[in-house]
Amino acid sequence: MAFVTLITACGTSKRSLTRVAAPTPKREFRGAWVQTVGQSRYRQMNSAAMRHYLTEMVRKFDEAGINAVIFQVRPEADAFYRSELEPWSRFLTGTQGMAPDDPDFDPLAFIIEECHKRGMELHAWLNPYRVKTHLDNELAPEHIYWKYPERFVQYGTQLFFDPGLPENRAFICEVVRDIVTRYDVDAIHMDDYFYPYPIAGQSFSDDESFERYAATQGFTPSQRGDWRRDNVNRLIKELKLTIASTKPWVRFGISPFGIYRNKRSDPDGSDTNGLQNYDDLYADIKLWVEKGWIDYNLPQLYWERGHAAADYTTLLHWWNEHNFKQPLYIGQNLQRSIDKNELEVKIRQTREMSFVHGNCYWYGYQVLDNFEGVADVMKDDLHKAPAL
């Protein structure tokens, strides 16, 4: 398959698809991210309409050869499922804390059932620290923020749990334990949002927790970055133990930003020049893989081949060479790959890697909408043969 731009007689352009058969492996992770944060579609649906929508969503993914749906169930310390720990999400009903009109409807339980009917996996996607994507967003009266406002940090226009507080780690683990206990999820999934992406000229205000805990954790006043990484490491390790002690067959996966470290920061880093997991988000994904704290690693390689600062091929090879102990999947950006006519060659490249075991597509709604014919290409070419 290749995406070809054709110039029509009237001077406008549209895309046509030329398919080139490519061999497909018998075992391959083929995931799709379905984000709920920022989405208006769900709050416009009643429960009956959402049941129909989710049923069609899973059917369309199945027809496109997707075998794992990564569905965002906790976008802002809230819930797309029935919870006694956090309120219903505003992205579900329009108002945080407002339940669906049908008291028996639970979106997470429903989509799990639909996926399992078709032999597909459902990974419950949570954002660990984020509470507000914008400060104007209203929190429900029962939100944990109102009980413990001192445990949260405002940064830019957003609000976060302070990652340095043990009680926040314990609460996040409690949320995960609740999901794993009550729902038949195949995995718990977290993406790239740990400490927030840096904002020029602004500092993350964790002085109080740093002064309280850094020394007892073995860090000096000059080691705030190391202390922050340790906070995230502790969360990841505790989450792994939480899941394993509840249902040991449920996996724990992370989808980090695509650059671990640049070579200029670490001789073992990638030959890239961009934001870094380790230094900027305080996420030591390489350590988590080596320690076995996560069950799969899914770096987001959203750049094009030949990108000046972060070449896709360079990063693909780097991750393949530094991820031996756990399954490695690659996050693909459909929009950018289609715009650059690169989707087919990128998927073929991943299949040539010794330690890459599949791909996941951002964003999943473009598969559902058959954007530029991408669902047809998956069905007829990339995913023509089913994979386990």
Coordinates of C-alpha atoms in Angstrom, one line a residue:
M1 CA 0.0 0.0 0.0
A2 CA 1.1 3.6 -0.7
F3 CA -0.8 6.8 -0.3
V4 CA -0.6 8.8 -3.6
T5 CA -1.7 12.3 -4.2
L6 CA -3.6 12.9 -7.4
I7 CA -4.2 16.3 -9.0
T8 CA -7.7 16.6 -10.4
A9 CA -8.7 18.6 -13.5
C10 CA -10.0 21.4 -11.4
G11 CA -6.7 21.8 -9.6
T12 CA -7.7 20.4 -6.2
S13 CA -6.0 17.3 -4.8
K14 CA -7.4 14.2 -3.1
R15 CA -5.8 11.0 -2.0
S16 CA -6.0 7.7 -3.7
L17 CA -4.7 4.4 -2.4
T18 CA -2.5 1.9 -4.2
R19 CA -2.1 -1.2 -2.2
V20 CA 1.1 -3.3 -2.2
A21 CA 0.7 -6.7 -0.4
A22 CA 3.0 -7.0 2.6
P23 CA 3.5 -10.2 4.7
T24 CA 1.9 -10.1 8.1
P25 CA 3.1 -11.9 11.2
K26 CA 0.9 -14.4 13.0
R27 CA 1.4 -12.7 16.3
E28 CA 1.2 -8.9 16.4
F29 CA -0.2 -6.3 18.7
R30 CA -2.5 -4.0 16.7
G31 CA -3.8 -1.4 19.0
A32 CA -5.8 1.9 18.7
W33 CA -6.0 4.7 21.3
V34 CA -9.5 6.0 22.0
Q35 CA -9.1 9.2 24.0
T36 CA -12.0 10.8 25.9
V37 CA -10.2 13.9 27.1
G38 CA -11.3 16.9 25.1
Q39 CA -14.0 14.9 23.4
S40 CA -17.5 16.4 23.1
R41 CA -19.1 13.4 21.3
Y42 CA -19.9 11.4 24.4
R43 CA -21.7 14.1 26.4
Q44 CA -24.0 14.5 23.4
M45 CA -25.2 10.9 23.7
N46 CA -27.7 9.3 26.1
S47 CA -26.8 5.9 27.4
A48 CA -28.6 4.0 24.6
A49 CA -26.8 6.1 21.9
M50 CA -23.5 5.5 23.6
R51 CA -24.1 1.7 23.8
H52 CA -24.7 1.8 20.0
Y53 CA -21.7 4.0 19.4
L54 CA -19.4 1.7 21.4
T55 CA -20.7 -1.4 19.7
E56 CA -20.1 0.1 16.3
M57 CA -16.6 1.3 17.4
V58 CA -15.5 -2.2 18.4
R59 CA -17.0 -3.7 15.2
K60 CA -15.2 -1.2 13.0
F61 CA -11.9 -1.7 14.8
D62 CA -12.3 -5.5 14.5
E63 CA -13.0 -5.2 10.7
A64 CA -9.8 -3.1 10.4
G65 CA -7.8 -5.8 12.1
I66 CA -7.3 -4.0 15.4
N67 CA -7.0 -6.5 18.2
A68 CA -6.6 -4.2 21.2
V69 CA -8.5 -1.1 22.2
I70 CA -6.8 1.3 24.6
F71 CA -9.8 3.3 26.0
Q72 CA -9.3 6.3 28.2
V73 CA -11.3 5.8 31.4
R74 CA -9.6 8.3 33.7
P75 CA -8.8 11.6 31.8
E76 CA -8.9 14.1 34.7
A77 CA -8.9 12.1 38.0
D78 CA -12.5 11.2 37.1
A79 CA -14.2 8.1 35.6
F80 CA -15.8 6.6 32.6
Y81 CA -17.0 3.9 34.9
R82 CA -18.9 3.6 38.2
S83 CA -16.5 4.5 41.0
E84 CA -16.7 5.3 44.7
L85 CA -13.3 6.9 44.6
E86 CA -13.7 9.5 41.8
P87 CA -16.6 11.3 40.1
W88 CA -18.1 10.5 36.7
S89 CA -16.2 12.4 34.0
R90 CA -17.4 15.6 32.5
F91 CA -16.4 14.2 29.1
L92 CA -19.1 11.6 29.5
T93 CA -22.1 13.5 30.7
G94 CA -21.1 17.2 30.4
T95 CA -20.8 17.8 34.1
Q96 CA -18.3 16.2 36.3
G97 CA -20.1 14.0 38.9
M98 CA -23.3 13.7 36.8
A99 CA -24.2 10.0 36.2
P100 CA -25.4 8.6 32.9
D101 CA -29.2 8.8 32.4
D102 CA -29.4 5.0 32.6
P103 CA -28.2 4.0 36.2
D104 CA -27.3 0.5 34.9
F105 CA -25.0 1.8 32.2
D106 CA -21.3 1.5 32.8
P107 CA -19.2 2.5 29.7
L108 CA -16.1 0.6 30.8
A109 CA -18.0 -2.6 31.6
F110 CA -19.8 -2.4 28.3
I111 CA -16.8 -1.9 26.0
I112 CA -14.9 -4.7 27.8
E113 CA -17.8 -7.0 27.0
E114 CA -18.0 -5.9 23.4
C115 CA -14.2 -6.3 22.9
H116 CA -14.2 -9.8 24.5
K117 CA -17.1 -10.9 22.3
R118 CA -14.8 -10.4 19.3
G119 CA -11.7 -11.8 20.8
M120 CA -10.1 -8.3 21.3
E121 CA -8.3 -6.9 24.3
L122 CA -9.4 -3.9 26.3
H123 CA -6.7 -1.8 28.0
A124 CA -8.0 0.7 30.5
W125 CA -6.1 4.0 30.0
L126 CA -5.5 6.3 33.0
N127 CA -3.7 9.5 33.4
P128 CA -2.0 9.3 36.8
Y129 CA -1.4 12.9 37.9
R130 CA -3.6 15.2 35.8
V131 CA -6.7 16.7 37.5
K132 CA -7.6 19.7 35.3
T133 CA -6.7 20.3 31.7
H134 CA -7.7 23.9 32.3
L135 CA -8.2 25.8 35.6
D136 CA -11.7 26.9 34.6
N137 CA -13.0 23.4 34.7
E138 CA -15.2 22.8 37.6
L139 CA -14.6 19.8 39.9
A140 CA -17.4 17.9 41.4
P141 CA -18.1 18.4 45.1
E142 CA -17.1 14.9 45.9
H143 CA -13.7 15.2 44.1
I144 CA -10.7 14.4 46.3
Y145 CA -9.3 17.8 45.6
W146 CA -11.8 19.5 47.9
K147 CA -10.8 17.2 50.8
Y148 CA -7.1 17.6 50.4
P149 CA -6.3 20.8 48.3
E150 CA -2.8 20.9 49.7
R151 CA -1.9 17.7 47.8
F152 CA -2.2 19.4 44.4
V153 CA 0.0 21.7 42.3
Q154 CA -1.1 24.3 39.8
Y155 CA 1.2 24.4 36.8
G156 CA 0.4 26.7 33.9
T157 CA -3.3 26.4 33.3
Q158 CA -3.6 22.9 34.6
L159 CA -3.8 21.1 38.0
F160 CA -1.9 18.0 39.1
F161 CA -1.5 15.6 41.9
D162 CA 1.9 16.4 43.5
P163 CA 3.9 13.3 42.5
G164 CA 6.2 13.8 45.5
L165 CA 3.5 12.9 48.1
P166 CA 3.3 9.2 49.2
E167 CA -0.4 9.7 49.9
N168 CA -1.0 10.6 46.3
R169 CA 0.8 7.5 45.1
A170 CA -1.3 5.4 47.5
F171 CA -4.5 7.0 46.1
I172 CA -3.6 6.3 42.5
C173 CA -2.8 2.7 43.3
E174 CA -6.1 2.4 45.1
V175 CA -7.9 3.7 41.9
V176 CA -6.0 1.1 39.8
R177 CA -6.7 -1.7 42.3
D178 CA -10.4 -0.8 42.2
I179 CA -10.5 -1.1 38.4
V180 CA -8.5 -4.3 38.2
T181 CA -10.7 -5.9 41.0
R182 CA -14.1 -5.0 39.5
Y183 CA -13.5 -5.1 35.8
D184 CA -12.2 -7.8 33.4
V185 CA -9.6 -5.5 31.8
D186 CA -6.7 -7.0 29.9
A187 CA -4.3 -4.3 30.9
I188 CA -3.8 -1.0 32.7
H189 CA -2.3 1.6 30.4
M190 CA -0.6 5.0 31.0
D191 CA 0.8 7.3 28.4
D192 CA 3.4 10.0 28.4
Y193 CA 2.0 12.4 31.0
F194 CA 4.0 12.0 34.2
Y195 CA 5.5 15.3 35.5
P196 CA 4.0 17.8 33.1
Y197 CA 5.6 18.9 29.9
P198 CA 7.8 21.9 30.8
I199 CA 6.6 25.4 30.3
A200 CA 9.3 28.0 29.5
G201 CA 9.8 30.4 32.4
Q202 CA 7.7 28.4 34.9
S203 CA 8.7 26.1 37.7
F204 CA 6.7 23.2 39.0
S205 CA 5.9 24.2 42.6
D206 CA 6.9 21.2 44.6
D207 CA 9.1 22.9 47.1
E208 CA 7.1 21.8 50.1
S209 CA 7.1 18.1 49.2
F210 CA 10.8 18.3 48.2
E211 CA 11.8 19.8 51.6
R212 CA 9.7 17.2 53.4
Y213 CA 10.7 14.0 51.6
A214 CA 13.9 14.5 49.6
A215 CA 16.4 14.0 52.4
T216 CA 14.6 10.9 53.7
Q217 CA 14.6 9.4 50.2
G218 CA 18.4 10.0 50.1
F219 CA 18.6 13.1 47.9
T220 CA 20.5 16.4 48.5
P221 CA 19.1 19.9 47.8
S222 CA 20.8 19.8 44.4
Q223 CA 19.2 16.6 43.3
R224 CA 15.6 17.6 42.6
G225 CA 15.6 16.0 39.2
D226 CA 16.7 12.7 40.6
W227 CA 14.2 13.0 43.4
R228 CA 11.4 13.6 40.9
R229 CA 12.4 10.6 38.9
D230 CA 12.4 8.5 42.1
N231 CA 8.9 9.6 42.8
V232 CA 7.7 8.4 39.4
N233 CA 9.8 5.2 39.8
R234 CA 8.1 4.5 43.1
L235 CA 4.6 5.0 41.5
I236 CA 5.4 2.6 38.7
K237 CA 6.8 0.0 41.0
E238 CA 3.9 0.3 43.4
L239 CA 1.4 0.1 40.5
K240 CA 3.0 -3.1 39.2
L241 CA 2.8 -4.6 42.7
T242 CA -0.8 -3.5 43.1
I243 CA -1.9 -5.1 39.8
A244 CA 0.1 -8.3 40.3
S245 CA -1.2 -8.8 43.8
T246 CA -4.8 -8.3 42.6
K247 CA -4.9 -10.1 39.2
P248 CA -1.4 -11.3 38.2
W249 CA -2.6 -11.9 34.6
V250 CA -3.5 -8.2 34.0
R251 CA -0.7 -6.4 32.3
F252 CA 0.7 -2.9 32.9
G253 CA 1.8 -0.9 29.9
I254 CA 3.3 2.5 29.4
S255 CA 3.4 4.6 26.2
P256 CA 6.2 7.2 26.7
F257 CA 7.2 10.1 24.7
G258 CA 9.4 8.9 21.8
I259 CA 12.8 10.1 23.0
Y260 CA 14.3 8.6 26.1
R261 CA 17.5 10.7 26.1
N262 CA 19.4 12.5 23.4
K263 CA 23.0 11.5 22.7
R264 CA 24.2 14.9 23.8
S265 CA 22.8 14.2 27.3
D266 CA 23.8 10.5 27.4
P267 CA 26.3 8.7 25.2
D268 CA 23.8 5.8 25.1
G269 CA 21.0 8.0 24.0
S270 CA 19.5 8.4 20.5
D271 CA 21.0 10.6 17.8
T272 CA 18.1 13.1 18.2
N273 CA 17.6 16.6 19.5
G274 CA 14.3 17.0 21.4
L275 CA 12.5 16.8 24.7
Q276 CA 13.5 13.9 26.8
N277 CA 11.6 11.5 29.0
Y278 CA 14.3 11.1 31.5
D279 CA 15.3 14.8 31.9
D280 CA 12.1 16.7 31.2
L281 CA 9.2 14.4 32.2
Y282 CA 11.2 12.5 34.9
A283 CA 10.1 9.2 33.4
D284 CA 12.9 6.6 33.4
I285 CA 11.2 4.2 31.0
K286 CA 14.4 2.3 30.3
L287 CA 14.7 1.5 34.0
W288 CA 11.1 0.3 34.2
V289 CA 11.7 -2.1 31.4
E290 CA 14.9 -3.4 32.9
K291 CA 13.3 -3.9 36.3
G292 CA 10.2 -5.6 34.9
W293 CA 7.9 -3.0 36.5
I294 CA 6.0 -2.8 33.2
D295 CA 4.7 -5.5 30.9
Y296 CA 5.0 -3.7 27.7
N297 CA 6.6 -0.5 26.3
L298 CA 4.9 1.5 23.6
P299 CA 7.0 4.6 22.7
Q300 CA 5.2 7.2 20.6
L301 CA 7.3 7.6 17.4
Y302 CA 5.2 10.3 15.8
W303 CA 7.8 11.9 13.6
E304 CA 8.4 11.3 10.0
R305 CA 11.3 9.4 8.4
G306 CA 14.1 11.9 7.9
H307 CA 12.9 14.4 10.5
A308 CA 15.8 16.7 11.3
A309 CA 15.5 16.5 15.1
A310 CA 13.9 13.1 15.6
D311 CA 14.1 10.7 12.7
Y312 CA 11.6 7.9 12.9
T313 CA 14.0 5.2 11.7
T314 CA 16.7 6.3 14.1
L315 CA 14.3 6.1 17.0
L316 CA 12.9 2.8 15.9
H317 CA 16.3 1.2 15.8
W318 CA 17.2 2.8 19.2
W319 CA 14.2 1.4 21.0
N320 CA 14.7 -2.0 19.3
E321 CA 18.2 -2.1 20.6
H322 CA 17.3 -1.0 24.2
N323 CA 14.2 -2.9 25.0
F324 CA 15.0 -6.6 25.4
K325 CA 13.1 -7.7 28.5
Q326 CA 9.5 -6.7 27.7
P327 CA 7.3 -6.6 24.6
L328 CA 8.0 -3.5 22.5
Y329 CA 5.2 -1.9 20.4
I330 CA 5.4 1.3 18.4
G331 CA 3.0 4.2 18.6
Q332 CA 2.1 5.5 15.1
N333 CA 0.6 8.9 14.3
L334 CA -1.9 8.2 11.5
Q335 CA -2.3 11.8 10.4
R336 CA 1.4 12.5 10.0
S337 CA 2.2 9.1 8.4
I338 CA -0.6 9.5 5.9
D339 CA 0.4 13.1 5.1
K340 CA 3.9 11.9 4.4
N341 CA 2.8 8.8 2.5
E342 CA 4.7 6.7 5.0
L343 CA 2.3 4.4 6.9
E344 CA 3.0 1.2 5.0
V345 CA 6.7 1.6 5.0
K346 CA 6.7 2.4 8.8
I347 CA 4.7 -0.7 9.6
R348 CA 7.0 -2.8 7.4
Q349 CA 10.0 -1.4 9.2
T350 CA 8.6 -2.4 12.6
R351 CA 8.1 -6.0 11.3
E352 CA 11.7 -6.1 10.3
M353 CA 12.8 -5.3 13.9
S354 CA 13.9 -8.2 16.1
F355 CA 12.3 -6.9 19.3
V356 CA 9.2 -5.0 18.0
H357 CA 6.0 -7.0 18.4
G358 CA 3.3 -4.6 17.0
N359 CA 1.9 -1.1 16.6
C360 CA -0.7 1.2 18.1
Y361 CA -2.5 3.9 16.2
W362 CA -3.1 7.5 17.2
Y363 CA -5.7 8.5 16.8
G364 CA -8.2 5.7 16.8
Y365 CA -11.1 7.9 15.7
Q366 CA -9.4 8.2 12.3
V367 CA -9.6 4.4 11.9
L368 CA -13.3 4.6 12.8
D369 CA -13.9 7.4 10.3
N370 CA -11.8 5.6 7.6
F371 CA -9.8 8.8 7.3
E372 CA -8.2 8.9 3.8
G373 CA -9.2 5.2 3.5
V374 CA -6.9 4.1 6.3
A375 CA -9.3 1.5 7.6
D376 CA -9.6 -0.1 4.2
V377 CA -5.8 -0.2 3.9
M378 CA -5.6 -1.9 7.3
K379 CA -8.3 -4.4 6.3
D380 CA -7.1 -5.2 2.8
D381 CA -3.3 -4.9 3.3
L382 CA -1.6 -4.2 6.6
H383 CA -3.9 -6.4 8.7
K384 CA -5.3 -8.6 5.9
A385 CA -4.3 -11.7 7.8
P386 CA -5.5 -11.9 11.5
A387 CA -2.9 -11.9 14.2
L388 CA -3.0 -13.0 17.8

